[in-house]
Amino acid sequence: MTITSPHLGSSAGWTDARLLYALEEVVEKELNRHLKVAKDWMPHEYVPWSDARNFPGFFEDGEAWDKEQSKVTEIGRIALVVNLLTEDNLPSYHHEIASLFGRDGAWGTWVHRWTAEEGRHGIVMRDYLLASRAVDPDKLEQFRMAHMSEGFESDNSHSMLHSVAYVSFQELATRISHRNTGHQSGDPVCDRMLARIATDENLHMIFYRNLLKAAFEIAPDLTMQAVRDVVVNFRMPGHGMPGFERAAAQMAIGEVYNMRIHHDDVLEPVLRFLKIMEIDGLGPEGQKAQEELGLFMGGLNAEATKFDEKLAARKARMAARAAG
C-alpha cells in the first residue's frame, strides 16, 4: 500500500502540536467507539471478601500473614506483585500523557477516561491480594512506597508519536501479562479478575493502535521511525521497581511473559495489523527504519527460539527429577 502525507511535504514540518491537531478527529472517533463498546464494571464484585480477616496492628484479633494462607501459586504471587506495582504508578502515567496529549478536546477526554478506567485495575488487584492473603501485605506496601517514590519517566516522553507507538504495544503487553498471570495463578477467582482487567487493556490497545495507523497515513516516515525506536528499545513500565530483573526472569520461566510471548503475542499482532512491511512510498529515513525493524524482528525471533529450547530442556530436567 502506498501512503503519502496529505498535509505536509516533508517530515521536518511535523511538530507534536501539528500532529495532535491533525489527529484530533481520529481521537474523537476512536473515543466514541471506545465508549460504545466499553462496559462499566464494579471492582468490589471481583473480590472474595468472605476470605478476608484482620491483620495484626490495631486489631487485637489480627492474624499475621503466612504463605500457606494463599491459594495462589508462587509464580502467580510474583507476577501479581509486579503487575500491581506497575498499575500503582498511574499518577505518573497520567502526568505523562496529560503533558503530551493535553487536557482539552477529545485528547483530554480520552486522557481522563483512560485514567479512570486504569484506576479500577489497581483497586481490584490490591483488594483481591489483601482479602485473599495472596501476598505479604507489609512487603507489598514497602515495595509500593519504594516504587512510587522513584516516580516514572517514560523513555518516549520526548515525542508524541513515540508515546503513541509505545502504548500501542505496551497496552497489549500488559493485557497478555495479566491474562497469563491469571492462568498461572491457580485460583479461579484471580483468573476471573485478571480476565476482566485484560479486557480493558485490550480496548486501550485498540484505541492507540488505530491512532497509530492514522499517524502512518499523515506522517509515514516519522511514524515508521517511532515504531522502529519503540520496538527495538521496548521496556515494560515497571522496569524500575525493586527486584524487577529477578521477577521478570521468574515470569519468563513461568511463561507469564518472555521473549517468545513478546514476539508472537505483542509485537507481531500490532505490526501485522499495521502492515508495517508492506508500506511503500517512504523517504530514505522511513525506508531505513522499516528495514531495521524487519531485521530486529528476525533477530528477536531467533533469540526467542533459543529461549524456547532452553525452557524445554529445563522442563525435561525437572520432569526427569520428579520421575526419579
mmCIF file of C-alpha atoms in Angstrom:
data_model
loop_
_atom_site.group_PDB
_atom_site.id
_atom_site.type_symbol
_atom_site.label_atom_id
_atom_site.label_comp_id
_atom_site.label_asym_id
_atom_site.label_seq_id
_atom_site.Cartn_x
_atom_site.Cartn_y
_atom_site.Cartn_z
ATOM 1 C CA MET A 1 0.000 0.000 0.000
ATOM 2 C CA THR A 2 1.266 3.476 -0.792
ATOM 3 C CA ILE A 3 0.902 6.070 1.920
ATOM 4 C CA THR A 4 1.726 9.702 1.381
ATOM 5 C CA SER A 5 1.238 12.708 3.618
ATOM 6 C CA PRO A 6 -1.678 14.877 2.518
ATOM 7 C CA HIS A 7 -0.736 17.628 4.928
ATOM 8 C CA LEU A 8 2.941 18.439 4.728
ATOM 9 C CA GLY A 9 5.534 17.685 2.129
ATOM 10 C CA SER A 10 8.341 16.705 4.481
ATOM 11 C CA SER A 11 8.850 15.119 7.882
ATOM 12 C CA ALA A 12 10.598 18.262 9.074
ATOM 13 C CA GLY A 13 7.305 20.160 9.058
ATOM 14 C CA TRP A 14 5.638 17.946 11.636
ATOM 15 C CA THR A 15 5.711 19.039 15.258
ATOM 16 C CA ASP A 16 3.904 17.445 18.188
ATOM 17 C CA ALA A 17 1.405 20.305 18.136
ATOM 18 C CA ARG A 18 0.659 19.819 14.429
ATOM 19 C CA LEU A 19 0.299 16.074 14.876
ATOM 20 C CA LEU A 20 -2.044 16.478 17.852
ATOM 21 C CA TYR A 21 -4.219 18.807 15.784
ATOM 22 C CA ALA A 22 -4.137 16.569 12.697
ATOM 23 C CA LEU A 23 -5.162 13.503 14.717
ATOM 24 C CA GLU A 24 -7.866 15.175 16.805
ATOM 25 C CA GLU A 25 -10.738 13.901 14.628
ATOM 26 C CA VAL A 26 -9.365 10.372 14.776
ATOM 27 C CA VAL A 27 -9.118 10.599 18.573
ATOM 28 C CA GLU A 28 -12.746 11.749 18.760
ATOM 29 C CA LYS A 29 -13.883 8.901 16.506
ATOM 30 C CA GLU A 30 -11.918 6.303 18.479
ATOM 31 C CA LEU A 31 -13.096 7.756 21.789
ATOM 32 C CA ASN A 32 -16.746 7.472 20.724
ATOM 33 C CA ARG A 33 -16.170 3.902 19.529
ATOM 34 C CA HIS A 34 -14.472 3.036 22.816
ATOM 35 C CA LEU A 35 -17.298 4.461 24.922
ATOM 36 C CA LYS A 36 -19.827 2.393 22.974
ATOM 37 C CA VAL A 37 -18.059 -0.915 23.487
ATOM 38 C CA ALA A 38 -16.504 -0.443 26.949
ATOM 39 C CA LYS A 39 -18.602 -1.898 29.759
ATOM 40 C CA ASP A 40 -18.613 -0.456 33.259
ATOM 41 C CA TRP A 41 -17.804 -2.955 35.981
ATOM 42 C CA MET A 42 -17.570 -2.919 39.754
ATOM 43 C CA PRO A 43 -14.176 -3.803 41.252
ATOM 44 C CA HIS A 44 -15.711 -4.897 44.564
ATOM 45 C CA GLU A 45 -17.691 -7.635 42.798
ATOM 46 C CA TYR A 46 -14.466 -9.464 41.887
ATOM 47 C CA VAL A 47 -13.007 -9.598 45.410
ATOM 48 C CA PRO A 48 -13.531 -12.629 47.743
ATOM 49 C CA TRP A 49 -14.431 -10.531 50.791
ATOM 50 C CA SER A 50 -15.588 -13.594 52.744
ATOM 51 C CA ASP A 51 -11.962 -14.802 52.806
ATOM 52 C CA ALA A 52 -10.751 -11.612 54.466
ATOM 53 C CA ARG A 53 -9.741 -11.211 58.103
ATOM 54 C CA ASN A 54 -7.877 -8.680 60.198
ATOM 55 C CA PHE A 55 -4.128 -8.252 60.069
ATOM 56 C CA PRO A 56 -2.042 -7.502 63.195
ATOM 57 C CA GLY A 57 -1.696 -3.881 64.238
ATOM 58 C CA PHE A 58 -4.661 -2.031 65.635
ATOM 59 C CA PHE A 59 -6.801 -5.156 65.849
ATOM 60 C CA GLU A 60 -6.262 -7.499 68.788
ATOM 61 C CA ASP A 61 -7.620 -10.426 66.787
ATOM 62 C CA GLY A 62 -5.301 -9.699 63.859
ATOM 63 C CA GLU A 63 -3.725 -12.725 62.203
ATOM 64 C CA ALA A 64 -0.211 -12.488 60.775
ATOM 65 C CA TRP A 65 0.251 -13.269 57.103
ATOM 66 C CA ASP A 66 1.630 -16.656 56.163
ATOM 67 C CA LYS A 67 2.356 -18.027 52.697
ATOM 68 C CA GLU A 68 0.282 -21.123 53.427
ATOM 69 C CA GLN A 69 -2.861 -18.976 53.683
ATOM 70 C CA SER A 70 -2.744 -18.226 49.961
ATOM 71 C CA LYS A 71 -4.358 -20.217 47.163
ATOM 72 C CA VAL A 72 -2.056 -18.554 44.637
ATOM 73 C CA THR A 73 0.953 -20.322 43.127
ATOM 74 C CA GLU A 74 4.478 -18.983 43.652
ATOM 75 C CA ILE A 75 4.763 -17.679 40.087
ATOM 76 C CA GLY A 76 1.280 -16.195 40.394
ATOM 77 C CA ARG A 77 2.315 -14.340 43.543
ATOM 78 C CA ILE A 78 5.446 -12.916 41.879
ATOM 79 C CA ALA A 79 3.562 -11.807 38.774
ATOM 80 C CA LEU A 80 0.691 -10.299 40.751
ATOM 81 C CA VAL A 81 3.076 -8.093 42.714
ATOM 82 C CA VAL A 82 4.827 -6.940 39.515
ATOM 83 C CA ASN A 83 1.504 -6.265 37.800
ATOM 84 C CA LEU A 84 0.078 -4.354 40.750
ATOM 85 C CA LEU A 85 3.183 -2.245 41.301
ATOM 86 C CA THR A 86 3.052 -1.371 37.605
ATOM 87 C CA GLU A 87 -0.563 -0.234 37.991
ATOM 88 C CA ASP A 88 0.343 1.736 41.128
ATOM 89 C CA ASN A 89 2.303 4.301 39.128
ATOM 90 C CA LEU A 90 -0.903 5.567 37.488
ATOM 91 C CA PRO A 91 -0.391 9.150 38.787
ATOM 92 C CA SER A 92 2.913 9.329 36.901
ATOM 93 C CA TYR A 93 1.394 7.794 33.767
ATOM 94 C CA HIS A 94 -1.448 10.305 33.876
ATOM 95 C CA HIS A 95 1.007 13.162 34.221
ATOM 96 C CA GLU A 96 2.961 11.893 31.217
ATOM 97 C CA ILE A 97 0.039 11.564 28.815
ATOM 98 C CA ALA A 98 -1.711 14.708 30.059
ATOM 99 C CA SER A 99 1.506 16.629 29.400
ATOM 100 C CA LEU A 100 1.915 15.097 25.929
ATOM 101 C CA PHE A 101 -1.677 14.938 24.727
ATOM 102 C CA GLY A 102 -3.177 17.886 26.613
ATOM 103 C CA ARG A 103 -6.309 18.151 28.720
ATOM 104 C CA ASP A 104 -8.607 19.796 26.181
ATOM 105 C CA GLY A 105 -10.924 18.471 23.499
ATOM 106 C CA ALA A 106 -11.088 14.810 22.542
ATOM 107 C CA TRP A 107 -7.480 14.235 23.620
ATOM 108 C CA GLY A 108 -8.213 15.494 27.132
ATOM 109 C CA THR A 109 -11.438 13.493 27.387
ATOM 110 C CA TRP A 110 -9.525 10.348 26.464
ATOM 111 C CA VAL A 111 -6.727 11.083 28.944
ATOM 112 C CA HIS A 112 -9.175 11.345 31.834
ATOM 113 C CA ARG A 113 -11.327 8.405 30.741
ATOM 114 C CA TRP A 114 -8.268 6.171 30.342
ATOM 115 C CA THR A 115 -7.011 7.187 33.784
ATOM 116 C CA ALA A 116 -10.380 6.451 35.387
ATOM 117 C CA GLU A 117 -10.550 3.006 33.791
ATOM 118 C CA GLU A 118 -6.960 2.172 34.730
ATOM 119 C CA GLY A 119 -7.669 3.214 38.332
ATOM 120 C CA ARG A 120 -10.014 0.261 38.712
ATOM 121 C CA HIS A 121 -7.196 -2.159 37.999
ATOM 122 C CA GLY A 122 -5.066 -1.150 40.969
ATOM 123 C CA ILE A 123 -8.119 -1.031 43.235
ATOM 124 C CA VAL A 124 -9.380 -4.525 42.456
ATOM 125 C CA MET A 125 -5.942 -6.148 42.421
ATOM 126 C CA ARG A 126 -4.939 -4.751 45.808
ATOM 127 C CA ASP A 127 -8.299 -5.626 47.350
ATOM 128 C CA TYR A 128 -8.023 -9.162 45.974
ATOM 129 C CA LEU A 129 -4.461 -9.627 47.226
ATOM 130 C CA LEU A 130 -5.281 -8.421 50.727
ATOM 131 C CA ALA A 131 -8.639 -10.168 51.089
ATOM 132 C CA SER A 132 -7.292 -13.483 49.800
ATOM 133 C CA ARG A 133 -3.963 -13.092 51.630
ATOM 134 C CA ALA A 134 -2.158 -13.896 48.410
ATOM 135 C CA VAL A 135 0.942 -11.830 49.248
ATOM 136 C CA ASP A 136 2.764 -10.415 52.275
ATOM 137 C CA PRO A 137 0.910 -7.100 52.876
ATOM 138 C CA ASP A 138 3.851 -5.424 54.626
ATOM 139 C CA LYS A 139 6.279 -6.187 51.795
ATOM 140 C CA LEU A 140 3.687 -5.158 49.222
ATOM 141 C CA GLU A 141 3.331 -1.740 50.841
ATOM 142 C CA GLN A 142 7.093 -1.347 51.220
ATOM 143 C CA PHE A 143 7.529 -2.127 47.516
ATOM 144 C CA ARG A 144 4.757 0.329 46.596
ATOM 145 C CA MET A 145 6.357 3.130 48.571
ATOM 146 C CA ALA A 146 9.798 2.459 47.099
ATOM 147 C CA HIS A 147 8.494 2.210 43.537
ATOM 148 C CA MET A 148 6.239 5.262 43.616
ATOM 149 C CA SER A 149 8.818 7.360 45.461
ATOM 150 C CA GLU A 150 11.119 6.920 42.469
ATOM 151 C CA GLY A 151 8.436 8.230 40.124
ATOM 152 C CA PHE A 152 8.246 7.224 36.485
ATOM 153 C CA GLU A 153 9.537 8.838 33.340
ATOM 154 C CA SER A 154 8.833 7.177 30.028
ATOM 155 C CA ASP A 155 11.628 6.505 27.551
ATOM 156 C CA ASN A 156 9.328 8.152 25.000
ATOM 157 C CA SER A 157 8.239 11.349 26.750
ATOM 158 C CA HIS A 158 10.215 13.419 24.223
ATOM 159 C CA SER A 159 7.797 12.628 21.392
ATOM 160 C CA MET A 160 4.067 12.280 20.970
ATOM 161 C CA LEU A 161 4.486 9.788 18.112
ATOM 162 C CA HIS A 162 6.901 7.648 20.104
ATOM 163 C CA SER A 163 4.468 7.667 23.020
ATOM 164 C CA VAL A 164 1.525 6.576 20.860
ATOM 165 C CA ALA A 165 3.691 3.829 19.341
ATOM 166 C CA TYR A 166 4.843 2.686 22.774
ATOM 167 C CA VAL A 167 1.390 2.392 24.338
ATOM 168 C CA SER A 168 0.112 0.530 21.271
ATOM 169 C CA PHE A 169 2.480 -2.292 22.220
ATOM 170 C CA GLN A 170 2.570 -1.757 25.989
ATOM 171 C CA GLU A 171 -1.198 -1.973 26.476
ATOM 172 C CA LEU A 172 -1.189 -5.318 24.677
ATOM 173 C CA ALA A 173 1.838 -6.468 26.673
ATOM 174 C CA THR A 174 0.015 -5.591 29.897
ATOM 175 C CA ARG A 175 -3.101 -7.439 28.734
ATOM 176 C CA ILE A 176 -1.038 -10.552 27.973
ATOM 177 C CA SER A 177 0.815 -10.341 31.293
ATOM 178 C CA HIS A 178 -2.425 -10.065 33.281
ATOM 179 C CA ARG A 179 -4.108 -12.845 31.319
ATOM 180 C CA ASN A 180 -1.205 -15.262 31.683
ATOM 181 C CA THR A 181 -0.847 -14.403 35.379
ATOM 182 C CA GLY A 182 -4.469 -15.418 35.840
ATOM 183 C CA HIS A 183 -3.915 -18.705 34.007
ATOM 184 C CA GLN A 184 -0.850 -19.490 36.134
ATOM 185 C CA SER A 185 -2.304 -18.267 39.448
ATOM 186 C CA GLY A 186 -4.016 -21.493 40.461
ATOM 187 C CA ASP A 187 -7.040 -19.532 41.710
ATOM 188 C CA PRO A 188 -10.192 -19.254 39.525
ATOM 189 C CA VAL A 189 -11.202 -16.062 41.374
ATOM 190 C CA CYS A 190 -7.870 -14.457 40.471
ATOM 191 C CA ASP A 191 -8.147 -15.679 36.891
ATOM 192 C CA ARG A 192 -11.613 -14.146 36.512
ATOM 193 C CA MET A 193 -10.479 -10.809 37.979
ATOM 194 C CA LEU A 194 -7.439 -10.564 35.691
ATOM 195 C CA ALA A 195 -9.530 -11.541 32.671
ATOM 196 C CA ARG A 196 -11.743 -8.537 33.399
ATOM 197 C CA ILE A 197 -8.699 -6.244 33.640
ATOM 198 C CA ALA A 198 -7.270 -7.735 30.439
ATOM 199 C CA THR A 199 -10.469 -6.824 28.582
ATOM 200 C CA ASP A 200 -9.913 -3.160 29.459
ATOM 201 C CA GLU A 201 -6.269 -3.315 28.423
ATOM 202 C CA ASN A 202 -7.249 -4.785 25.060
ATOM 203 C CA LEU A 203 -9.658 -1.931 24.378
ATOM 204 C CA HIS A 204 -6.957 0.579 25.293
ATOM 205 C CA MET A 205 -4.580 -1.149 22.887
ATOM 206 C CA ILE A 206 -7.143 -0.941 20.075
ATOM 207 C CA PHE A 207 -7.580 2.806 20.670
ATOM 208 C CA TYR A 208 -3.853 3.509 20.424
ATOM 209 C CA ARG A 209 -3.234 1.007 17.620
ATOM 210 C CA ASN A 210 -5.902 2.652 15.452
ATOM 211 C CA LEU A 211 -4.434 6.051 16.256
ATOM 212 C CA LEU A 212 -1.003 4.798 15.225
ATOM 213 C CA LYS A 213 -2.459 3.573 11.935
ATOM 214 C CA ALA A 214 -3.854 7.053 11.293
ATOM 215 C CA ALA A 215 -0.445 8.555 12.089
ATOM 216 C CA PHE A 216 1.072 6.394 9.343
ATOM 217 C CA GLU A 217 -1.364 7.950 6.886
ATOM 218 C CA ILE A 218 -0.296 11.522 7.598
ATOM 219 C CA ALA A 219 3.360 11.214 8.650
ATOM 220 C CA PRO A 220 4.581 7.800 7.448
ATOM 221 C CA ASP A 221 8.324 8.376 7.716
ATOM 222 C CA LEU A 222 8.226 9.806 11.230
ATOM 223 C CA THR A 223 5.780 7.139 12.396
ATOM 224 C CA MET A 224 7.922 4.335 10.974
ATOM 225 C CA GLN A 225 10.954 5.733 12.796
ATOM 226 C CA ALA A 226 8.967 5.989 16.028
ATOM 227 C CA VAL A 227 7.771 2.383 15.753
ATOM 228 C CA ARG A 228 11.319 1.212 14.993
ATOM 229 C CA ASP A 229 12.708 3.053 18.022
ATOM 230 C CA VAL A 230 9.988 1.773 20.354
ATOM 231 C CA VAL A 231 10.179 -1.866 19.249
ATOM 232 C CA VAL A 232 13.980 -2.010 19.382
ATOM 233 C CA ASN A 233 14.209 -0.333 22.799
ATOM 234 C CA PHE A 234 10.989 -1.621 24.393
ATOM 235 C CA ARG A 235 10.866 -1.865 28.188
ATOM 236 C CA MET A 236 7.852 -2.589 30.388
ATOM 237 C CA PRO A 237 6.804 0.385 32.535
ATOM 238 C CA GLY A 238 7.559 -1.495 35.761
ATOM 239 C CA HIS A 239 11.262 -1.930 34.968
ATOM 240 C CA GLY A 240 12.320 0.397 37.794
ATOM 241 C CA MET A 241 10.563 -1.438 40.622
ATOM 242 C CA PRO A 242 12.539 -3.233 43.354
ATOM 243 C CA GLY A 243 13.723 -6.676 42.239
ATOM 244 C CA PHE A 244 12.253 -6.321 38.739
ATOM 245 C CA GLU A 245 15.040 -8.186 36.912
ATOM 246 C CA ARG A 246 14.728 -11.278 39.109
ATOM 247 C CA ALA A 247 10.932 -11.203 38.984
ATOM 248 C CA ALA A 248 10.996 -10.789 35.182
ATOM 249 C CA ALA A 249 13.306 -13.810 34.872
ATOM 250 C CA GLN A 250 10.949 -15.897 37.011
ATOM 251 C CA MET A 251 7.947 -14.725 34.979
ATOM 252 C CA ALA A 252 9.798 -15.699 31.793
ATOM 253 C CA ILE A 253 10.459 -19.220 33.049
ATOM 254 C CA GLY A 254 6.896 -19.426 34.377
ATOM 255 C CA GLU A 255 5.579 -18.496 30.911
ATOM 256 C CA VAL A 256 3.789 -15.389 32.108
ATOM 257 C CA TYR A 257 5.875 -13.093 29.901
ATOM 258 C CA ASN A 258 9.022 -13.907 27.943
ATOM 259 C CA MET A 259 10.720 -13.273 24.599
ATOM 260 C CA ARG A 260 8.547 -15.734 22.706
ATOM 261 C CA ILE A 261 5.360 -14.241 24.129
ATOM 262 C CA HIS A 262 6.664 -10.706 23.468
ATOM 263 C CA HIS A 263 7.455 -11.543 19.840
ATOM 264 C CA ASP A 264 4.416 -13.680 18.989
ATOM 265 C CA ASP A 265 1.640 -12.179 21.094
ATOM 266 C CA VAL A 266 2.599 -8.500 21.392
ATOM 267 C CA LEU A 267 4.861 -7.202 18.626
ATOM 268 C CA GLU A 268 3.714 -9.373 15.718
ATOM 269 C CA PRO A 269 -0.054 -8.762 16.055
ATOM 270 C CA VAL A 270 0.318 -4.962 16.085
ATOM 271 C CA LEU A 271 2.889 -4.900 13.272
ATOM 272 C CA ARG A 272 0.722 -7.269 11.226
ATOM 273 C CA PHE A 273 -2.368 -5.089 11.737
ATOM 274 C CA LEU A 274 -0.421 -2.017 10.595
ATOM 275 C CA LYS A 275 1.007 -3.957 7.609
ATOM 276 C CA ILE A 276 4.339 -2.426 8.510
ATOM 277 C CA MET A 277 6.466 -4.264 5.960
ATOM 278 C CA GLU A 278 4.003 -3.567 3.122
ATOM 279 C CA ILE A 279 4.125 0.222 3.437
ATOM 280 C CA ASP A 280 5.900 1.837 0.487
ATOM 281 C CA GLY A 281 6.386 5.363 -0.741
ATOM 282 C CA LEU A 282 8.630 6.092 2.240
ATOM 283 C CA GLY A 283 11.539 8.509 2.216
ATOM 284 C CA PRO A 284 15.130 7.425 2.937
ATOM 285 C CA GLU A 285 14.771 7.625 6.730
ATOM 286 C CA GLY A 286 11.451 5.788 6.686
ATOM 287 C CA GLN A 287 12.859 3.028 4.473
ATOM 288 C CA LYS A 288 15.872 2.667 6.746
ATOM 289 C CA ALA A 289 13.631 2.372 9.811
ATOM 290 C CA GLN A 290 11.432 -0.208 8.052
ATOM 291 C CA GLU A 291 14.462 -2.328 7.106
ATOM 292 C CA GLU A 292 15.930 -2.103 10.602
ATOM 293 C CA LEU A 293 12.584 -3.107 12.081
ATOM 294 C CA GLY A 294 12.454 -6.191 9.872
ATOM 295 C CA LEU A 295 15.994 -7.171 10.827
ATOM 296 C CA PHE A 296 15.289 -6.674 14.512
ATOM 297 C CA MET A 297 12.160 -8.836 14.407
ATOM 298 C CA GLY A 298 14.109 -11.602 12.686
ATOM 299 C CA GLY A 299 16.828 -11.418 15.337
ATOM 300 C CA LEU A 300 14.288 -11.386 18.163
ATOM 301 C CA ASN A 301 12.570 -14.449 16.739
ATOM 302 C CA ALA A 302 15.920 -16.270 16.661
ATOM 303 C CA GLU A 303 16.611 -15.301 20.283
ATOM 304 C CA ALA A 304 13.112 -16.412 21.263
ATOM 305 C CA THR A 305 13.751 -19.787 19.631
ATOM 306 C CA LYS A 306 16.923 -20.218 21.708
ATOM 307 C CA PHE A 307 14.914 -19.343 24.818
ATOM 308 C CA ASP A 308 12.234 -21.883 23.858
ATOM 309 C CA GLU A 309 14.892 -24.587 23.572
ATOM 310 C CA LYS A 310 16.391 -23.753 26.962
ATOM 311 C CA LEU A 311 12.947 -23.710 28.572
ATOM 312 C CA ALA A 312 12.062 -27.075 27.036
ATOM 313 C CA ALA A 313 15.345 -28.539 28.288
ATOM 314 C CA ARG A 314 14.680 -27.171 31.765
ATOM 315 C CA LYS A 315 11.197 -28.734 31.794
ATOM 316 C CA ALA A 316 12.655 -32.072 30.698
ATOM 317 C CA ARG A 317 15.228 -31.998 33.505
ATOM 318 C CA MET A 318 12.566 -31.176 36.080
ATOM 319 C CA ALA A 319 10.305 -33.950 34.789
ATOM 320 C CA ALA A 320 13.177 -36.445 34.945
ATOM 321 C CA ARG A 321 13.976 -35.447 38.538
ATOM 322 C CA ALA A 322 10.319 -35.750 39.518
ATOM 323 C CA ALA A 323 10.110 -39.211 37.917
ATOM 324 C CA GLY A 324 13.323 -40.354 39.593
#
